CSV table of C-alpha atoms in Angstrom, one decimal:
chain,number,residue,atom,x,y,z
A,1,MET,CA,-13.5,0.9,-19.8
A,2,ALA,CA,-11.4,4.0,-19.5
A,3,VAL,CA,-11.9,5.0,-15.7
A,4,THR,CA,-9.4,6.1,-13.1
A,5,ILE,CA,-9.7,4.1,-9.6
A,6,GLU,CA,-9.4,6.2,-6.1
A,7,LEU,CA,-8.6,4.7,-3.5
A,8,ALA,CA,-8.5,6.7,-0.2
A,9,ILE,CA,-7.7,4.7,3.5
A,10,GLN,CA,-7.4,6.8,6.6
A,11,LYS,CA,-7.1,5.5,10.3
A,12,THR,CA,-6.8,6.2,13.9
A,13,HIS,CA,-6.7,4.3,17.1
A,14,ARG,CA,-8.7,4.3,20.2
A,15,PHE,CA,-8.1,7.7,22.7
A,16,GLY,CA,-5.3,6.4,24.7
A,17,SER,CA,-4.0,3.2,23.1
A,18,ARG,CA,-0.9,3.5,21.4
A,19,GLU,CA,-1.7,1.6,18.2
A,20,SER,CA,-4.7,0.0,16.3
A,21,GLY,CA,-6.0,-3.3,16.0
A,22,ASP,CA,-7.2,-2.9,12.6
A,23,THR,CA,-4.8,-3.4,9.6
A,24,ALA,CA,-5.3,-2.1,6.2
A,25,GLU,CA,-3.2,-3.7,3.3
A,26,VAL,CA,-3.3,-2.9,-0.2
A,27,ILE,CA,-1.6,-4.7,-2.6
A,28,GLU,CA,-1.9,-4.9,-6.5
A,29,ARG,CA,-3.1,-8.1,-8.5
A,30,PRO,CA,-1.2,-10.5,-10.7
A,31,GLY,CA,-4.0,-10.8,-12.8
A,32,GLY,CA,-4.4,-6.7,-13.2
A,33,GLY,CA,-6.0,-4.3,-10.6
A,34,ILE,CA,-5.7,-3.9,-6.9
A,35,SER,CA,-7.3,-5.1,-3.7
A,36,VAL,CA,-7.4,-3.8,-0.5
A,37,VAL,CA,-7.8,-5.9,3.0
A,38,LEU,CA,-8.6,-4.6,6.2
A,39,VAL,CA,-9.0,-6.4,9.1
A,40,ASP,CA,-10.1,-5.8,12.2
A,41,GLY,CA,-8.8,-8.0,15.2
A,42,GLN,CA,-11.0,-8.7,18.2
A,43,GLY,CA,-9.7,-6.7,21.2
A,44,HIS,CA,-7.6,-3.4,21.9
A,45,GLY,CA,-4.0,-3.1,21.8
A,46,ALA,CA,-0.8,-5.0,20.5
A,47,ALA,CA,-2.5,-8.5,20.8
A,48,ALA,CA,-5.6,-7.3,18.3
A,49,LYS,CA,-2.7,-5.4,16.2
A,50,LEU,CA,-0.8,-8.5,15.9
A,51,LEU,CA,-3.6,-10.6,14.8
A,52,SER,CA,-4.9,-8.2,12.4
A,53,VAL,CA,-1.4,-8.0,11.2
A,54,GLN,CA,-1.4,-12.0,11.0
A,55,VAL,CA,-5.0,-12.4,9.1
A,56,ALA,CA,-4.6,-9.6,6.8
A,57,GLY,CA,-0.8,-11.1,5.8
A,58,ARG,CA,-1.9,-14.3,5.0
A,59,VAL,CA,-4.6,-12.4,3.0
A,60,VAL,CA,-2.3,-10.6,0.7
A,61,SER,CA,0.2,-13.4,0.6
A,62,LEU,CA,-2.9,-15.6,-1.0
A,63,LEU,CA,-4.0,-12.7,-3.2
A,64,ASN,CA,-0.4,-12.3,-4.3
A,65,GLU,CA,-0.4,-15.9,-5.6
A,66,GLY,CA,-3.2,-15.5,-8.0
A,67,VAL,CA,-5.7,-17.3,-5.3
A,68,ARG,CA,-9.6,-15.5,-5.4
A,69,ASP,CA,-10.8,-13.5,-3.0
A,70,GLY,CA,-13.4,-15.7,-1.6
A,71,ALA,CA,-10.7,-18.5,-1.6
A,72,ALA,CA,-8.0,-16.2,0.2
A,73,ALA,CA,-11.0,-15.1,2.9
A,74,ARG,CA,-11.7,-18.9,3.4
A,75,ALA,CA,-8.4,-19.7,3.9
A,76,ALA,CA,-7.5,-16.8,6.2
A,77,HIS,CA,-10.9,-18.4,8.6
A,78,ASP,CA,-9.3,-21.9,8.6
A,79,PHE,CA,-5.8,-20.2,9.3
A,80,LEU,CA,-7.3,-18.6,12.2
A,81,PHE,CA,-10.0,-21.5,13.6
A,82,ALA,CA,-7.1,-23.8,13.3
A,83,MET,CA,-4.6,-21.8,15.0
A,84,ARG,CA,-6.8,-20.3,17.7
A,85,GLY,CA,-9.5,-23.1,18.0
A,86,GLY,CA,-12.5,-20.6,18.2
A,87,ARG,CA,-11.2,-18.7,20.9
A,88,VAL,CA,-10.2,-15.2,18.9
A,89,SER,CA,-12.3,-13.7,16.0
A,90,ALA,CA,-11.8,-10.9,13.6
A,91,ALA,CA,-13.6,-8.9,11.0
A,92,LEU,CA,-12.5,-9.5,7.3
A,93,ASP,CA,-13.5,-7.5,4.3
A,94,ILE,CA,-11.7,-7.6,0.7
A,95,LEU,CA,-12.3,-5.0,-1.8
A,96,SER,CA,-10.6,-5.6,-5.2
A,97,VAL,CA,-10.5,-3.9,-8.4
A,98,ASP,CA,-10.1,-7.0,-10.6
A,99,LEU,CA,-9.0,-6.0,-14.4
A,100,ALA,CA,-9.1,-8.9,-15.2
A,101,SER,CA,-13.0,-9.7,-15.2
A,102,SER,CA,-13.4,-6.0,-15.3
A,103,THR,CA,-15.4,-6.3,-11.9
A,104,LEU,CA,-15.4,-4.7,-8.7
A,105,VAL,CA,-15.4,-7.6,-6.0
A,106,ILE,CA,-16.4,-7.3,-2.5
A,107,THR,CA,-15.8,-10.2,-0.2
A,108,ARG,CA,-17.4,-9.9,3.3
A,109,ASN,CA,-16.9,-11.3,6.9
A,110,SER,CA,-17.1,-8.0,8.6
A,111,GLU,CA,-20.7,-7.6,10.3
A,112,VAL,CA,-20.6,-3.6,10.2
A,113,PRO,CA,-22.5,-2.2,7.4
A,114,MET,CA,-20.7,-0.4,4.4
A,115,VAL,CA,-22.5,1.5,1.7
A,116,LEU,CA,-22.0,1.0,-2.2
A,117,ARG,CA,-23.1,3.4,-4.4
A,118,ARG,CA,-24.7,2.3,-8.1
A,119,ASN,CA,-25.9,4.6,-10.8
A,120,GLY,CA,-25.5,7.7,-8.2
A,121,GLU,CA,-27.6,5.5,-5.5
A,122,PRO,CA,-25.7,5.5,-2.2
A,123,ARG,CA,-27.3,2.3,0.0
A,124,LEU,CA,-26.4,0.6,3.0
A,125,VAL,CA,-25.2,-2.9,2.3
A,126,VAL,CA,-25.7,-5.2,5.7
A,127,GLU,CA,-25.2,-8.4,4.2
A,128,SER,CA,-21.6,-10.5,5.6
A,129,GLY,CA,-20.4,-14.0,6.1
A,130,GLY,CA,-20.0,-13.5,10.0
A,131,ARG,CA,-16.6,-12.8,11.4
A,132,ILE,CA,-14.5,-15.3,11.0
A,133,GLY,CA,-12.4,-17.7,13.6
A,134,ILE,CA,-15.3,-18.5,15.6
A,135,TYR,CA,-17.7,-21.0,13.7
A,136,ARG,CA,-16.1,-24.5,11.8
A,137,HIS,CA,-17.4,-23.6,8.6
A,138,THR,CA,-17.5,-19.8,7.9
A,139,ARG,CA,-18.0,-18.7,4.2
A,140,PRO,CA,-17.5,-15.0,2.8
A,141,TRP,CA,-20.5,-12.9,1.5
A,142,VAL,CA,-19.6,-12.0,-2.1
A,143,LEU,CA,-21.0,-9.6,-4.4
A,144,GLU,CA,-19.5,-8.5,-7.9
A,145,VAL,CA,-20.8,-5.7,-9.7
A,146,GLY,CA,-18.8,-4.3,-13.6
A,147,ILE,CA,-16.6,-1.6,-13.5
A,148,GLU,CA,-18.1,1.8,-14.3
A,149,PRO,CA,-17.5,5.8,-13.4
A,150,GLY,CA,-18.8,7.0,-10.4
A,151,LEU,CA,-19.4,3.6,-8.6
A,152,ALA,CA,-18.1,4.0,-4.9
A,153,VAL,CA,-17.7,2.1,-1.8
A,154,VAL,CA,-17.2,2.9,1.6
A,155,LEU,CA,-16.2,0.4,4.2
A,156,VAL,CA,-15.5,1.2,7.7
A,157,THR,CA,-14.8,-0.7,10.9
A,158,ASP,CA,-17.2,-1.0,14.0
A,159,GLY,CA,-15.1,1.7,15.8
A,160,VAL,CA,-17.0,4.2,12.9
A,161,VAL,CA,-20.4,2.7,13.3
A,162,ALA,CA,-20.2,2.7,17.2
A,163,ALA,CA,-19.0,6.4,17.4
A,164,GLY,CA,-21.1,8.4,19.7
A,165,GLU,CA,-22.8,5.5,21.2
A,166,ARG,CA,-21.2,6.7,25.1
A,167,TRP,CA,-23.0,9.9,24.7
A,168,SER,CA,-26.0,8.2,23.1
A,169,ARG,CA,-26.0,9.8,20.0
A,170,ARG,CA,-25.4,7.4,17.4
A,171,PHE,CA,-23.5,7.8,14.2
A,172,ASP,CA,-25.5,7.4,11.2
A,173,LEU,CA,-23.3,5.7,8.4
A,174,LEU,CA,-25.4,6.4,5.2
A,175,THR,CA,-25.9,9.8,6.1
A,176,ALA,CA,-22.4,10.5,6.6
A,177,VAL,CA,-21.4,8.9,3.3
A,178,GLU,CA,-24.0,10.4,1.3
A,179,GLY,CA,-23.0,13.5,2.5
A,180,ALA,CA,-19.2,13.1,2.0
A,181,LEU,CA,-20.0,11.4,-1.2
A,182,ALA,CA,-22.0,14.4,-2.6
A,183,ARG,CA,-19.5,17.1,-1.4
A,184,ALA,CA,-16.1,15.5,-1.8
A,185,PRO,CA,-14.5,15.7,-5.3
A,186,ASP,CA,-12.3,12.8,-4.5
A,187,ALA,CA,-11.9,9.5,-2.2
A,188,GLU,CA,-9.4,10.9,0.2
A,189,SER,CA,-11.7,13.7,0.6
A,190,THR,CA,-14.5,11.7,1.2
A,191,ALA,CA,-12.5,9.2,3.5
A,192,GLU,CA,-11.3,12.7,5.4
A,193,ALA,CA,-15.1,13.9,5.9
A,194,VAL,CA,-16.5,10.6,6.7
A,195,LEU,CA,-13.7,9.9,9.6
A,196,HIS,CA,-14.2,13.4,10.9
A,197,ALA,CA,-17.7,13.0,11.4
A,198,ALA,CA,-17.0,9.8,13.4
A,199,LEU,CA,-14.4,11.7,15.4
A,200,GLU,CA,-17.3,14.0,16.0
A,201,ALA,CA,-19.3,12.0,17.2
A,202,ASP,CA,-17.3,10.8,19.9
A,203,ARG,CA,-16.0,14.1,21.1
A,204,GLY,CA,-12.5,13.9,19.6
A,205,CYS,CA,-11.3,10.8,21.9
A,206,PRO,CA,-12.4,7.8,19.5
A,207,GLN,CA,-13.8,4.9,22.0
A,208,ASP,CA,-12.2,2.4,19.6
A,209,ASP,CA,-10.0,2.0,16.3
A,210,MET,CA,-11.3,3.4,13.2
A,211,SER,CA,-10.9,3.0,9.9
A,212,VAL,CA,-12.4,4.3,6.5
A,213,VAL,CA,-12.0,2.9,3.1
A,214,VAL,CA,-13.4,4.8,0.2
A,215,LEU,CA,-12.9,3.2,-3.4
A,216,ARG,CA,-14.1,5.8,-6.0
A,217,LEU,CA,-13.9,5.0,-9.8
A,218,ARG,CA,-13.9,8.3,-11.9
A,219,PRO,CA,-14.5,8.6,-15.6
A,220,GLY,CA,-11.2,8.7,-18.1
A,221,GLY,CA,-7.9,6.9,-17.7
A,222,ALA,CA,-4.9,8.2,-19.3
A,223,PRO,CA,-2.8,7.3,-22.6
A,224,GLN,CA,0.5,6.6,-20.7
A,225,PRO,CA,-0.8,6.8,-17.2
A,226,VAL,CA,1.1,7.3,-14.0
A,227,ARG,CA,0.4,5.3,-10.7
A,228,ARG,CA,0.4,7.4,-7.7
A,229,LEU,CA,0.5,6.0,-4.0
A,230,ARG,CA,0.9,8.1,-1.1
A,231,VAL,CA,1.3,7.6,2.5
A,232,ASP,CA,1.2,10.0,5.5
A,233,PHE,CA,2.1,8.3,8.8
A,234,PRO,CA,2.1,10.5,11.6
A,235,LEU,CA,4.0,9.3,14.9
A,236,PRO,CA,2.3,9.4,18.3
A,237,GLU,CA,3.9,12.5,20.1
B,1,MET,CA,11.3,10.8,18.1
B,2,ALA,CA,8.2,12.7,17.3
B,3,VAL,CA,8.1,12.7,13.2
B,4,THR,CA,5.4,12.2,10.3
B,5,ILE,CA,6.8,10.1,7.6
B,6,GLU,CA,6.0,11.0,3.9
B,7,LEU,CA,5.9,8.1,1.6
B,8,ALA,CA,4.9,8.7,-2.0
B,9,ILE,CA,5.4,6.4,-4.9
B,10,GLN,CA,5.3,7.0,-8.9
B,11,LYS,CA,5.1,4.7,-11.7
B,12,THR,CA,4.6,4.3,-15.2
B,13,HIS,CA,5.5,2.2,-17.8
B,14,ARG,CA,7.5,1.8,-21.1
B,15,PHE,CA,6.3,3.5,-24.0
B,16,GLY,CA,3.6,1.5,-26.2
B,17,SER,CA,3.8,-1.3,-23.2
B,18,ARG,CA,0.6,-2.2,-21.7
B,19,GLU,CA,2.1,-3.0,-18.3
B,20,SER,CA,4.8,-2.2,-16.2
B,21,GLY,CA,8.1,-4.9,-15.3
B,22,ASP,CA,8.2,-2.6,-12.3
B,23,THR,CA,6.3,-3.9,-9.0
B,24,ALA,CA,6.2,-1.4,-5.6
B,25,GLU,CA,4.1,-2.9,-2.7
B,26,VAL,CA,4.0,-1.0,0.9
B,27,ILE,CA,3.0,-3.0,4.1
B,28,GLU,CA,3.1,-2.3,7.9
B,29,ARG,CA,5.6,-3.6,9.9
B,30,PRO,CA,4.5,-6.3,12.7
B,31,GLY,CA,7.0,-4.4,15.0
B,32,GLY,CA,5.6,-1.4,13.6
B,33,GLY,CA,6.3,1.1,10.8
B,34,ILE,CA,6.5,0.4,7.2
B,35,SER,CA,8.6,-0.7,4.7
B,36,VAL,CA,8.3,-0.1,0.7
B,37,VAL,CA,9.4,-3.1,-1.3
B,38,LEU,CA,10.0,-2.2,-4.8
B,39,VAL,CA,11.2,-4.9,-7.9
B,40,ASP,CA,12.6,-4.5,-11.1
B,41,GLY,CA,11.8,-7.7,-13.1
B,42,GLN,CA,14.4,-8.4,-15.9
B,43,GLY,CA,13.2,-7.3,-19.1
B,44,HIS,CA,9.4,-6.1,-20.1
B,45,GLY,CA,5.9,-6.7,-20.4
B,46,ALA,CA,3.8,-9.7,-18.9
B,47,ALA,CA,6.9,-12.1,-18.2
B,48,ALA,CA,9.0,-9.1,-15.9
B,49,LYS,CA,5.7,-8.0,-14.1
B,50,LEU,CA,5.0,-11.5,-13.2
B,51,LEU,CA,8.4,-12.3,-11.9
B,52,SER,CA,8.4,-8.9,-9.9
B,53,VAL,CA,4.7,-9.6,-8.6
B,54,GLN,CA,6.1,-13.1,-7.2
B,55,VAL,CA,9.5,-11.4,-5.7
B,56,ALA,CA,7.9,-8.7,-4.3
B,57,GLY,CA,5.1,-11.1,-2.9
B,58,ARG,CA,7.7,-13.3,-1.5
B,59,VAL,CA,9.4,-10.6,0.4
B,60,VAL,CA,6.1,-8.5,1.6
B,61,SER,CA,5.0,-12.4,3.2
B,62,LEU,CA,8.3,-12.4,4.9
B,63,LEU,CA,8.5,-8.8,6.4
B,64,ASN,CA,4.6,-9.7,7.6
B,65,GLU,CA,5.9,-12.9,9.4
B,66,GLY,CA,8.5,-10.7,11.0
B,67,VAL,CA,11.6,-11.4,9.3
B,68,ARG,CA,14.4,-8.8,9.2
B,69,ASP,CA,14.8,-7.1,5.5
B,70,GLY,CA,18.2,-8.5,5.2
B,71,ALA,CA,16.9,-12.3,5.4
B,72,ALA,CA,14.1,-11.5,3.6
B,73,ALA,CA,16.0,-10.5,0.7
B,74,ARG,CA,18.4,-13.4,0.9
B,75,ALA,CA,15.3,-15.7,0.7
B,76,ALA,CA,13.8,-13.7,-2.5
B,77,HIS,CA,17.2,-14.6,-4.0
B,78,ASP,CA,17.6,-18.2,-2.7
B,79,PHE,CA,13.9,-18.3,-3.8
B,80,LEU,CA,14.4,-16.7,-7.4
B,81,PHE,CA,17.9,-19.1,-7.8
B,82,ALA,CA,16.4,-22.2,-7.1
B,83,MET,CA,13.0,-22.0,-9.2
B,84,ARG,CA,14.8,-20.2,-12.3
B,85,GLY,CA,18.6,-21.5,-12.1
B,86,GLY,CA,19.9,-18.1,-12.5
B,87,ARG,CA,18.6,-18.0,-15.9
B,88,VAL,CA,16.6,-14.8,-14.7
B,89,SER,CA,17.4,-11.7,-12.3
B,90,ALA,CA,15.4,-9.0,-10.9
B,91,ALA,CA,16.5,-5.9,-8.9
B,92,LEU,CA,15.3,-5.4,-5.4
B,93,ASP,CA,15.5,-2.7,-2.7
B,94,ILE,CA,14.2,-2.5,0.6
B,95,LEU,CA,13.6,0.5,2.1
B,96,SER,CA,11.8,0.4,6.1
B,97,VAL,CA,11.2,2.7,9.2
B,98,ASP,CA,11.6,0.4,11.6
B,99,LEU,CA,9.8,1.7,14.8
B,100,ALA,CA,11.1,-1.1,16.8
B,101,SER,CA,14.9,0.3,16.3
B,102,SER,CA,13.8,3.6,15.5
B,103,THR,CA,15.9,3.1,12.5
B,104,LEU,CA,15.5,3.5,9.0
B,105,VAL,CA,16.9,0.4,7.0
B,106,ILE,CA,18.0,-0.2,3.1
B,107,THR,CA,18.4,-3.1,1.8
B,108,ARG,CA,19.8,-2.9,-1.6
B,109,ASN,CA,19.9,-5.4,-4.5
B,110,SER,CA,19.7,-2.9,-7.0
B,111,GLU,CA,22.4,-1.4,-9.2
B,112,VAL,CA,20.3,1.6,-10.0
B,113,PRO,CA,21.7,4.8,-7.4
B,114,MET,CA,20.1,6.1,-5.1
B,115,VAL,CA,19.9,9.1,-3.3
B,116,LEU,CA,19.9,9.7,0.5
B,117,ARG,CA,19.7,13.4,2.4
B,118,ARG,CA,21.2,12.9,6.0
B,119,ASN,CA,21.9,16.7,7.6
B,120,GLY,CA,20.4,18.4,4.3
B,121,GLU,CA,22.7,17.1,2.6
B,122,PRO,CA,22.3,14.3,-0.5
B,123,ARG,CA,24.3,12.4,-1.8
B,124,LEU,CA,24.4,9.5,-4.1
B,125,VAL,CA,24.6,5.8,-2.5
B,126,VAL,CA,26.2,3.3,-5.3
B,127,GLU,CA,26.6,0.4,-3.2
B,128,SER,CA,24.5,-2.8,-3.7
B,129,GLY,CA,24.6,-6.7,-3.2
B,130,GLY,CA,24.2,-7.1,-6.9
B,131,ARG,CA,20.7,-8.3,-8.7
B,132,ILE,CA,19.4,-11.4,-7.2
B,133,GLY,CA,18.7,-14.9,-9.0
B,134,ILE,CA,21.9,-14.8,-10.7
B,135,TYR,CA,24.7,-15.8,-8.8
B,136,ARG,CA,24.7,-18.3,-5.8
B,137,HIS,CA,25.5,-16.8,-2.6
B,138,THR,CA,24.2,-13.2,-3.5
B,139,ARG,CA,23.7,-11.2,-0.6
B,140,PRO,CA,22.2,-7.4,0.1
B,141,TRP,CA,24.0,-4.4,0.9
B,142,VAL,CA,22.1,-2.9,3.9
B,143,LEU,CA,22.4,0.8,5.8
B,144,GLU,CA,20.8,1.8,9.0
B,145,VAL,CA,20.6,5.0,9.8
B,146,GLY,CA,18.5,6.6,12.6
B,147,ILE,CA,15.5,8.4,11.9
B,148,GLU,CA,15.8,12.0,12.0
B,149,PRO,CA,13.6,15.1,10.8
B,150,GLY,CA,14.9,16.0,7.4
B,151,LEU,CA,16.0,12.6,6.5
B,152,ALA,CA,15.3,11.8,3.0
B,153,VAL,CA,15.7,8.3,-0.1
B,154,VAL,CA,15.0,8.5,-3.3
B,155,LEU,CA,15.1,5.2,-5.2
B,156,VAL,CA,14.3,4.8,-8.3
B,157,THR,CA,14.4,1.9,-11.3
B,158,ASP,CA,16.7,1.8,-14.0
B,159,GLY,CA,14.5,3.5,-16.6
B,160,VAL,CA,14.8,6.6,-14.8
B,161,VAL,CA,18.3,6.9,-14.4
B,162,ALA,CA,18.8,5.5,-18.2
B,163,ALA,CA,16.1,8.5,-19.2
B,164,GLY,CA,17.3,10.7,-22.2
B,165,GLU,CA,20.0,8.3,-23.3
B,166,ARG,CA,18.7,7.5,-26.7
B,167,TRP,CA,19.1,11.0,-27.7
B,168,SER,CA,22.5,11.0,-26.0
B,169,ARG,CA,21.5,13.3,-23.0
B,170,ARG,CA,22.2,11.3,-20.0
B,171,PHE,CA,19.4,11.8,-17.1
B,172,ASP,CA,21.3,13.2,-14.0
B,173,LEU,CA,19.8,11.9,-10.8
B,174,LEU,CA,21.7,13.5,-7.9
B,175,THR,CA,20.6,17.1,-10.0
B,176,ALA,CA,17.1,16.0,-10.3
B,177,VAL,CA,16.7,15.0,-6.9
B,178,GLU,CA,18.8,18.0,-5.1
B,179,GLY,CA,16.7,20.2,-6.9
B,180,ALA,CA,13.2,18.2,-6.3
B,181,LEU,CA,13.8,17.9,-2.3
B,182,ALA,CA,15.0,21.8,-2.3
B,183,ARG,CA,11.8,23.0,-4.1
B,184,ALA,CA,9.3,20.5,-3.5
B,185,PRO,CA,7.4,20.7,0.2
B,186,ASP,CA,6.0,17.1,0.4
B,187,ALA,CA,7.4,13.5,-0.8
B,188,GLU,CA,4.6,13.4,-3.2
B,189,SER,CA,5.2,16.4,-5.3
B,190,THR,CA,9.2,15.2,-4.7
B,191,ALA,CA,8.7,12.1,-6.9
B,192,GLU,CA,6.4,14.1,-9.1
B,193,ALA,CA,9.2,16.5,-10.0
B,194,VAL,CA,11.6,13.4,-10.7
B,195,LEU,CA,9.3,11.3,-12.8
B,196,HIS,CA,8.6,14.3,-14.7
B,197,ALA,CA,12.2,15.0,-15.0
B,198,ALA,CA,13.0,11.7,-16.4
B,199,LEU,CA,9.9,11.9,-18.8
B,200,GLU,CA,11.3,15.0,-20.1
B,201,ALA,CA,14.4,13.6,-21.3
B,202,ASP,CA,12.8,10.5,-22.7
B,203,ARG,CA,10.5,13.4,-24.8
B,204,GLY,CA,7.2,11.9,-22.8
B,205,CYS,CA,7.7,8.2,-24.3
B,206,PRO,CA,9.4,6.4,-21.5
B,207,GLN,CA,11.9,3.8,-23.2
B,208,ASP,CA,11.5,1.7,-20.0
B,209,ASP,CA,9.6,1.0,-17.0
B,210,MET,CA,9.6,4.1,-14.4
B,211,SER,CA,9.3,4.2,-10.5
B,212,VAL,CA,10.2,6.9,-8.5
B,213,VAL,CA,9.9,6.2,-4.4
B,214,VAL,CA,10.2,8.8,-1.9
B,215,LEU,CA,10.4,8.7,1.4
B,216,ARG,CA,11.0,12.0,3.6
B,217,LEU,CA,10.8,12.6,7.9
B,218,ARG,CA,9.1,15.8,8.5
B,219,PRO,CA,9.7,17.3,12.4
B,220,GLY,CA,6.5,16.9,14.3
B,221,GLY,CA,3.9,13.8,15.2
B,222,ALA,CA,0.3,14.1,16.3
B,223,PRO,CA,-1.4,13.6,19.6
B,224,GLN,CA,-4.4,11.7,17.9
B,225,PRO,CA,-2.3,10.3,15.0
B,226,VAL,CA,-4.6,9.5,11.9
B,227,ARG,CA,-2.6,7.7,9.1
B,228,ARG,CA,-3.7,8.0,5.4
B,229,LEU,CA,-3.4,6.6,2.2
B,230,ARG,CA,-4.1,7.2,-1.2
B,231,VAL,CA,-3.9,5.4,-4.4
B,232,ASP,CA,-4.8,6.9,-7.9
B,233,PHE,CA,-4.8,4.4,-10.5
B,234,PRO,CA,-5.6,5.3,-14.2
B,235,LEU,CA,-6.2,2.4,-16.3
B,236,PRO,CA,-4.9,2.6,-20.1
B,237,GLU,CA,-7.0,5.0,-22.5
């Protein structure tokens, strides 16, 4: 299937904090394709950051060794549960474009809703295996769909869906994503629009760490493909 | 130091090949900052790809655990030497912006020259610890410089520096990078310009896998920083 994978991640941290407890990593799959690992560690600040970096690193390392996504999520849970005895939890999402099976695989242990657009129709997905780290036998919820142009996925952390709550003005994820997907020409501007809407709902002062991950498949590949990655990482002033 | 880290990676594979033996991964450092791991596995095609994915994965996993860059490079060498008994080699570069020490750290086991621009002056850096995997006691060559606006680093794999050789028209890395840094406003267009020049020298048919990594530090951070990552991954037609 001749498509181009467009992926964008935009993150900011809780207002007044120095760092985000969310970690998002992108890696290449040994069998072809890419995976995004998004982890929201319980709490805020340095402890949450360290937790999410550890969990994400564990998952990245397993995926790099060819372990399937569902097994990597279970292993991350077992690791966290063994190390912290059920006292600390994390939300974990793995989003993969697996070229070996020509599918998009979504592996969820986050309870925050996500949006999936198939056949031009965006819908909210609320299914989840529940956060990792708390109960002994946590399993991820997995969705696998064929790769096709127009497919889009938007994952966020709870700081995005809870935006505006402080002012009793709940952020509507599906509406925000629907508008962004319709108007934005690519994954990056889609992510930008969703994060911007969440920041506005929080009046510019995010009440929690916020991350937005957007994957869009656009039609057409390339005869001599050039892969591009760009990171923009402003340091706090 | 209020700066914004700009990072760009552009990669293409050898003409007629399905995949690149170069692997480039970007990860967050547990102590703050980011690292890029660039590995060029010996040979071409699937075997080279698997080798570079394995070596890069090993390094990424160690950096995620807080291991310092030089120790991670040594470990990757020891791993490759132990597993393959000196029969297989790889070029390895680690480029880090380490916010814990406010330095840029360049750890080199690639023999391909790189370009470093300090105080507005780009120069070729040819020092290296030598490729990993061949001799028992390989050590990386490490350079550490303070973070400052205007600092720029360009790393490439050997397909870039060898571009044009087939037509006896050697690609001049320093000239290409100097021009790109002077004209391009950001890391992404710098990487684009360097890769474009190499592709032109090979008349549009790359004779080897080509990767270009560009890091630029631009002045100014942000009061509420938003980190952005974008990936464009066209599949072969």
